[in-house]
Amino acid sequence: MTNLRPLDQLLAGARAPLGSHIQLDLGHDAGPLAELTELLTRMNGFTAFNAGVQVFHAGTAGLGPELGRWNEPSTWKNTYAGLADGLFCFGQDLFGCQFGVINNREVVVFDPETAERTPIGAGLDDWAAWLLEDPPVRGAHQFATAWQDEHGALEHDQRLIPLQMFTMGGTYDFDNLVAKDAVICMRIRGPLAQTIHDLPDGAQVHLMTDRAPAAKPGSKQLAYAELDVFADYNSFMVQDETARFEPDRAWTRALITDMIAAREGVIGVGTARRTTVPVILDVRSEAPDDDFDGWDHVTEAGLHLESGKVIVSMLDYSTAVPRTAVPVGDYTARVYAKGFGTISSDGMHGDDFYHVVLWPGSIQDPFILKPYPEPLSPG
């Protein structure tokens, strides 16, 4: 084993392949990309160190991210606003740190939170040797094993992402980590990287770049939560913790046509995508101002909260879903949505954003305050 080159040593302990056999051509006769061509033709994608490291497969058939699709700007790089340009990623670790090639000359590690690029070497052997020098840390082997023992194996399309980002003081404790789709993990952190990339150490960071609906004088904030919500069937629910409702045809039709629906204790919100979307739940003592500039679609409905706890999810009542404590009573709910013009043709990628404002008010039927004038991409 010791006479093997580092890349062969890495492959000897790998689980592979992730894709079907392929004759790959990345357009280079020398350099790291030529080495990658040879590697994937030999072994089309693999995991190492108990899936602490993942190398992408090429071609449509396979498990986990596909090499070409992963490197398309619309998949996740566009959320980094140029900070990921010139980087061809061929793999990632358990936390989404990218292994990439710059200009077919250098292999680097790309930090998804800061967009910093740490040089490793001039080729894939250098990369493999770097991993093999410290598998527990650089290959995330120790943590991958512990996570799998506690929570089971990740899906090939998943990575771990911290609830409180590592650069913001977040820890590697299980309580601070969740498994999410790998693309979503990158897209969530792109705006953060834009914000902090050039800041000196110790600088204060304001993460909320979207302008919140303006509050009226004297209004108090009663509760606030920033959430990542899985919008199954292009929708999610804002509801009382004790409410239970099974969607019917009328409910679905209202979400498709108006992007708002309501039943006792439940409001349905239509979304532009059918994947995880960012949602802010903002509970106030007074109604916000009627200023809809910068928002694509604005709707309103009534919501009765019997238990004093709000769930934002899609028919998920498990203990893993956050509960937001609010005063019991009747509320008006206004849903502000934006980013509809960024949705990809397949309805899976984009920068849509949803801000739900609740304030004490009478129960009313759902209606549209500002309609989005264009048809949305199919979801």
Coordinates of C-alpha atoms in Angstrom, one line a residue:
M1 CA 0.0 0.0 0.0
T2 CA 2.8 2.4 0.8
N3 CA 4.2 2.1 -2.7
L4 CA 0.9 3.3 -4.2
R5 CA 0.5 6.9 -5.4
P6 CA -1.8 9.0 -3.1
L7 CA -4.7 8.9 -5.5
D8 CA -4.6 5.1 -5.7
Q9 CA -4.4 4.9 -1.9
L10 CA -7.6 7.0 -1.7
L11 CA -9.4 4.9 -4.3
A12 CA -8.4 1.7 -2.5
G13 CA -10.7 2.7 0.4
A14 CA -13.4 4.3 -1.6
R15 CA -17.0 3.2 -2.3
A16 CA -17.7 3.4 -6.0
P17 CA -18.9 4.0 -8.6
L18 CA -21.6 6.6 -8.2
G19 CA -22.4 6.6 -11.9
S20 CA -22.3 4.4 -15.0
H21 CA -19.1 3.9 -16.9
I22 CA -18.4 6.8 -19.2
Q23 CA -15.8 8.0 -21.7
L24 CA -15.3 11.5 -20.4
D25 CA -13.7 14.4 -22.2
L26 CA -13.2 17.7 -20.3
G27 CA -11.2 19.2 -23.2
H28 CA -7.7 19.1 -21.7
D29 CA -4.7 16.9 -22.5
A30 CA -2.8 17.9 -19.4
G31 CA -3.2 19.4 -15.9
P32 CA -5.7 18.6 -13.2
L33 CA -8.7 18.5 -15.5
A34 CA -7.0 15.9 -17.7
E35 CA -6.3 13.9 -14.5
L36 CA -10.0 14.3 -13.5
T37 CA -11.0 13.0 -17.0
E38 CA -8.8 9.9 -16.4
L39 CA -10.1 9.4 -12.9
L40 CA -13.8 9.5 -13.8
T41 CA -13.4 7.4 -16.8
R42 CA -11.7 4.9 -14.5
M43 CA -14.2 5.3 -11.6
N44 CA -17.2 7.5 -12.2
G45 CA -17.7 9.1 -8.9
F46 CA -17.0 7.8 -5.4
T47 CA -17.2 8.5 -1.7
A48 CA -14.4 8.1 0.8
F49 CA -13.9 8.2 4.6
N50 CA -17.4 6.9 5.3
A51 CA -18.8 9.5 2.9
G52 CA -17.0 12.4 4.5
V53 CA -15.7 13.1 1.0
Q54 CA -17.7 12.8 -2.2
V55 CA -16.4 13.0 -5.8
F56 CA -19.2 13.8 -8.3
H57 CA -20.1 11.4 -11.1
A58 CA -20.4 12.5 -14.8
G59 CA -23.4 11.7 -17.0
T60 CA -27.1 11.6 -16.4
A61 CA -27.3 8.2 -14.6
G62 CA -25.9 8.2 -11.1
L63 CA -26.2 9.0 -7.5
G64 CA -25.7 12.5 -6.0
P65 CA -24.7 15.7 -7.9
E66 CA -23.7 15.4 -11.5
L67 CA -20.4 17.0 -12.5
G68 CA -21.7 19.1 -15.4
R69 CA -24.9 20.3 -13.7
W70 CA -23.2 21.1 -10.5
N71 CA -20.8 23.5 -12.3
E72 CA -23.6 25.3 -14.2
P73 CA -23.9 28.9 -12.8
S74 CA -27.7 28.6 -12.2
T75 CA -27.3 25.6 -9.9
W76 CA -25.6 27.5 -7.1
K77 CA -22.7 29.7 -8.3
N78 CA -24.9 32.6 -9.3
T79 CA -25.7 33.1 -5.6
Y80 CA -22.0 33.9 -5.0
A81 CA -22.1 36.9 -7.4
G82 CA -18.7 36.1 -9.1
L83 CA -16.9 34.7 -6.0
A84 CA -17.1 31.2 -7.5
D85 CA -16.2 32.1 -11.0
G86 CA -13.4 30.2 -12.6
L87 CA -13.8 27.4 -10.2
F88 CA -14.5 23.9 -11.6
C89 CA -15.7 21.8 -8.7
F90 CA -15.3 18.0 -8.8
G91 CA -16.2 17.1 -5.2
Q92 CA -17.1 18.2 -1.7
D93 CA -16.7 17.2 1.9
L94 CA -19.5 16.5 4.4
F95 CA -20.1 20.2 5.1
G96 CA -20.1 21.3 1.5
C97 CA -16.6 22.6 1.3
Q98 CA -15.8 22.3 -2.4
F99 CA -12.8 20.7 -4.0
G100 CA -12.1 22.5 -7.2
V101 CA -9.7 23.3 -10.0
I102 CA -8.8 26.9 -11.0
N103 CA -7.8 27.5 -14.6
N104 CA -6.6 23.9 -15.0
R105 CA -3.5 24.8 -12.9
E106 CA -4.3 24.5 -9.2
V107 CA -6.5 22.4 -6.9
V108 CA -8.1 24.3 -4.1
V109 CA -10.7 24.0 -1.3
F110 CA -13.5 26.5 -1.6
D111 CA -15.1 27.5 1.7
P112 CA -18.9 27.9 1.1
E113 CA -19.4 30.4 3.9
T114 CA -16.6 32.8 3.0
A115 CA -15.8 31.9 -0.6
E116 CA -12.1 31.7 0.4
R117 CA -9.9 29.4 -1.8
T118 CA -7.2 27.4 0.0
P119 CA -4.5 26.1 -2.4
I120 CA -3.8 22.3 -2.1
G121 CA -1.5 21.6 -5.0
A122 CA -1.0 21.3 -8.7
G123 CA -2.9 18.0 -9.3
L124 CA -5.2 15.3 -7.9
D125 CA -2.3 13.4 -6.3
D126 CA -1.6 16.5 -4.2
W127 CA -5.3 16.7 -3.3
A128 CA -5.3 13.0 -2.3
A129 CA -2.1 13.3 -0.3
W130 CA -3.6 16.4 1.5
L131 CA -6.7 14.3 2.5
L132 CA -4.7 11.3 3.6
E133 CA -2.5 13.5 5.9
D134 CA -5.5 14.1 8.2
P135 CA -8.6 12.0 7.3
P136 CA -10.5 12.8 10.5
V137 CA -10.4 16.5 9.8
R138 CA -9.7 17.1 6.1
G139 CA -11.8 14.1 5.0
A140 CA -14.4 14.6 7.8
H141 CA -14.0 10.9 8.5
Q142 CA -14.5 11.1 12.3
F143 CA -17.6 13.3 12.1
A144 CA -19.1 11.4 9.2
T145 CA -18.9 8.2 11.2
A146 CA -20.3 9.8 14.3
W147 CA -23.2 11.4 12.4
Q148 CA -24.0 8.1 10.6
D149 CA -24.0 6.2 13.9
E150 CA -26.4 8.7 15.4
H151 CA -28.7 9.7 12.5
G152 CA -28.1 7.2 9.7
A153 CA -26.4 7.8 6.4
L154 CA -27.0 10.9 4.4
E155 CA -28.6 10.7 1.0
H156 CA -26.1 11.1 -1.9
D157 CA -27.7 14.5 -2.7
Q158 CA -27.4 15.8 0.9
R159 CA -24.8 17.6 2.9
L160 CA -24.7 19.0 6.5
I161 CA -25.3 22.7 7.0
P162 CA -25.1 24.6 10.4
L163 CA -28.1 26.4 11.7
Q164 CA -25.8 29.0 13.1
M165 CA -23.0 29.4 10.5
F166 CA -19.5 28.4 11.6
T167 CA -18.2 31.9 10.7
M168 CA -20.9 33.3 13.0
G169 CA -19.7 31.3 16.0
G170 CA -21.7 28.1 15.2
T171 CA -20.4 24.8 16.5
Y172 CA -20.0 21.3 15.1
D173 CA -22.5 19.9 17.7
F174 CA -25.2 17.8 16.2
D175 CA -27.8 20.2 17.6
N176 CA -26.4 22.9 15.3
L177 CA -26.4 20.8 12.1
V178 CA -29.1 19.6 9.7
A179 CA -29.0 17.6 6.6
K180 CA -30.3 19.3 3.5
D181 CA -30.1 19.1 -0.3
A182 CA -26.5 19.9 -1.3
V183 CA -27.6 22.5 -3.8
I184 CA -29.8 24.3 -1.2
C185 CA -26.8 24.2 1.2
M186 CA -24.7 26.1 -1.3
R187 CA -27.4 28.6 -2.3
I188 CA -28.2 29.4 1.3
R189 CA -24.5 30.4 1.9
G190 CA -23.9 32.3 -1.3
P191 CA -25.4 35.6 0.0
L192 CA -23.5 35.2 3.3
A193 CA -20.2 34.8 1.4
Q194 CA -21.0 37.9 -0.6
T195 CA -21.5 39.8 2.7
I196 CA -18.4 38.7 4.6
H197 CA -15.9 37.8 1.9
D198 CA -13.9 41.0 2.1
L199 CA -14.6 42.0 5.7
P200 CA -11.8 42.0 8.3
D201 CA -11.8 39.6 11.2
G202 CA -14.2 40.8 14.0
A203 CA -16.3 43.0 11.7
Q204 CA -20.1 43.0 12.5
V205 CA -22.3 41.4 9.9
H206 CA -25.9 42.1 9.0
L207 CA -27.3 39.1 7.2
M208 CA -30.8 40.3 6.3
T209 CA -30.3 42.1 3.0
D210 CA -34.0 42.1 2.1
R211 CA -35.9 45.1 3.1
A212 CA -38.5 44.2 5.7
P213 CA -42.1 45.6 5.4
A214 CA -42.1 49.0 7.1
A215 CA -43.6 49.1 10.6
K216 CA -46.0 51.8 11.7
P217 CA -44.9 54.1 14.6
G218 CA -45.4 52.4 18.0
S219 CA -45.6 48.9 16.5
K220 CA -43.8 46.2 18.6
Q221 CA -42.4 43.0 17.4
L222 CA -44.0 40.1 19.3
A223 CA -42.1 37.2 17.7
Y224 CA -39.6 36.7 14.9
A225 CA -38.2 33.6 13.2
E226 CA -36.0 33.0 10.1
L227 CA -36.8 29.6 8.7
D228 CA -35.9 27.2 5.8
V229 CA -39.2 25.6 4.8
F230 CA -39.7 22.6 2.5
A231 CA -42.4 23.8 0.0
D232 CA -43.8 20.5 -1.0
Y233 CA -46.2 20.8 -4.0
N234 CA -45.2 24.5 -4.3
S235 CA -46.7 25.5 -1.0
F236 CA -46.3 25.6 2.7
M237 CA -48.6 26.2 5.7
V238 CA -48.6 28.8 8.5
Q239 CA -50.8 27.3 11.2
D240 CA -51.7 26.9 14.8
E241 CA -49.8 24.0 16.3
T242 CA -53.0 22.1 17.1
A243 CA -54.7 22.6 13.7
R244 CA -54.9 19.7 11.3
F245 CA -56.0 20.0 7.7
E246 CA -55.9 17.8 4.7
P247 CA -55.7 19.8 1.4
D248 CA -58.6 19.3 -1.0
R249 CA -59.2 20.3 -4.6
A250 CA -60.5 23.8 -3.7
W251 CA -57.4 24.4 -1.5
T252 CA -55.0 23.4 -4.2
R253 CA -56.8 25.5 -6.8
A254 CA -56.6 28.6 -4.6
L255 CA -52.9 28.1 -4.1
I256 CA -52.3 27.7 -7.8
T257 CA -54.4 30.7 -8.9
D258 CA -54.0 33.1 -6.0
M259 CA -51.0 31.7 -4.0
I260 CA -53.1 32.0 -0.8
A261 CA -55.7 29.8 0.9
A262 CA -57.1 29.5 4.4
R263 CA -59.0 27.2 6.7
E264 CA -59.7 27.3 10.4
G265 CA -56.3 27.8 12.1
V266 CA -54.3 27.3 8.8
I267 CA -53.1 29.5 6.0
G268 CA -51.6 28.0 2.8
V269 CA -48.9 30.0 0.9
G270 CA -48.2 29.2 -2.7
T271 CA -44.5 29.3 -3.7
A272 CA -42.6 29.7 -7.0
R273 CA -40.5 26.6 -6.3
R274 CA -41.2 23.1 -4.9
T275 CA -38.1 22.9 -2.8
T276 CA -36.8 24.4 0.4
V277 CA -37.4 28.2 0.5
P278 CA -36.4 31.0 2.9
V279 CA -39.3 32.2 5.0
I280 CA -39.4 34.9 7.7
L281 CA -42.3 34.8 10.3
D282 CA -42.7 38.3 11.7
V283 CA -45.4 38.8 14.4
R284 CA -46.2 42.5 15.3
S285 CA -48.6 44.4 17.4
E286 CA -49.7 46.7 14.5
A287 CA -50.2 46.3 10.8
P288 CA -47.3 47.1 8.5
D289 CA -47.4 50.1 6.1
D290 CA -49.1 49.4 2.7
D291 CA -45.9 49.8 0.7
F292 CA -45.5 47.0 -1.7
D293 CA -42.5 48.3 -3.7
G294 CA -39.9 45.7 -4.3
W295 CA -42.4 42.8 -3.7
D296 CA -43.7 40.6 -6.6
H297 CA -46.8 39.2 -5.0
V298 CA -48.7 40.3 -1.8
T299 CA -51.6 38.4 -0.2
E300 CA -53.6 38.6 3.0
A301 CA -55.8 36.2 5.0
G302 CA -57.1 35.7 8.6
L303 CA -55.6 33.2 11.1
H304 CA -56.9 32.1 14.4
L305 CA -54.2 30.9 16.8
E306 CA -55.7 28.8 19.6
S307 CA -52.5 27.3 21.2
G308 CA -50.2 30.2 21.1
K309 CA -47.7 28.4 19.0
V310 CA -47.2 28.7 15.2
I311 CA -45.8 26.0 12.9
V312 CA -44.5 26.9 9.4
S313 CA -44.2 23.7 7.4
M314 CA -46.0 21.4 4.9
L315 CA -48.0 18.8 6.9
D316 CA -45.0 18.2 9.1
Y317 CA -45.9 18.2 12.8
S318 CA -42.8 16.5 14.1
T319 CA -40.8 17.8 17.0
A320 CA -38.0 18.8 14.6
V321 CA -40.2 21.6 13.2
P322 CA -39.7 24.9 15.1
R323 CA -42.5 26.3 17.1
T324 CA -42.8 30.1 17.4
A325 CA -44.6 31.3 20.6
V326 CA -47.2 34.1 20.0
P327 CA -50.1 35.5 22.0
V328 CA -53.4 33.6 21.5
G329 CA -56.0 35.3 19.4
D330 CA -57.2 36.3 15.9
Y331 CA -54.6 37.6 13.4
T332 CA -54.4 39.1 10.0
A333 CA -51.6 37.5 8.0
R334 CA -49.9 39.3 5.1
V335 CA -47.6 37.4 2.8
Y336 CA -44.9 39.3 0.9
A337 CA -43.1 37.4 -1.9
K338 CA -40.3 38.3 -4.2
G339 CA -37.7 36.9 -6.5
F340 CA -40.2 35.3 -8.9
G341 CA -38.2 36.5 -11.9
T342 CA -35.1 34.4 -10.9
I343 CA -36.8 31.0 -11.0
S344 CA -35.2 28.5 -13.4
S345 CA -37.1 26.8 -16.2
D346 CA -37.5 23.6 -14.2
G347 CA -38.9 25.4 -11.2
M348 CA -36.2 24.1 -8.9
H349 CA -33.7 27.0 -8.6
G350 CA -34.1 30.6 -7.8
D351 CA -33.9 33.4 -5.2
D352 CA -37.5 33.6 -4.2
F353 CA -38.2 34.8 -0.6
Y354 CA -41.3 34.9 1.6
H355 CA -42.0 37.3 4.5
V356 CA -45.1 36.5 6.5
V357 CA -46.3 39.3 8.8
L358 CA -49.0 38.6 11.5
W359 CA -50.7 41.2 13.6
P360 CA -53.9 41.1 15.8
G361 CA -57.0 41.6 13.5
S362 CA -60.3 40.1 12.5
I363 CA -60.6 36.9 10.5
Q364 CA -61.0 37.6 6.8
D365 CA -61.2 35.5 3.6
P366 CA -58.0 35.4 1.6
F367 CA -57.4 38.0 -1.1
I368 CA -54.6 39.4 -3.3
L369 CA -53.2 42.9 -2.5
K370 CA -50.6 42.9 -5.3
P371 CA -50.6 40.2 -8.1
Y372 CA -47.6 39.0 -9.9
P373 CA -48.4 39.8 -13.6
E374 CA -46.3 37.0 -15.3
P375 CA -46.8 33.2 -15.4
L376 CA -44.4 31.4 -13.1
S377 CA -41.9 28.7 -14.3
P378 CA -43.4 25.3 -14.0
G379 CA -42.7 23.7 -10.6

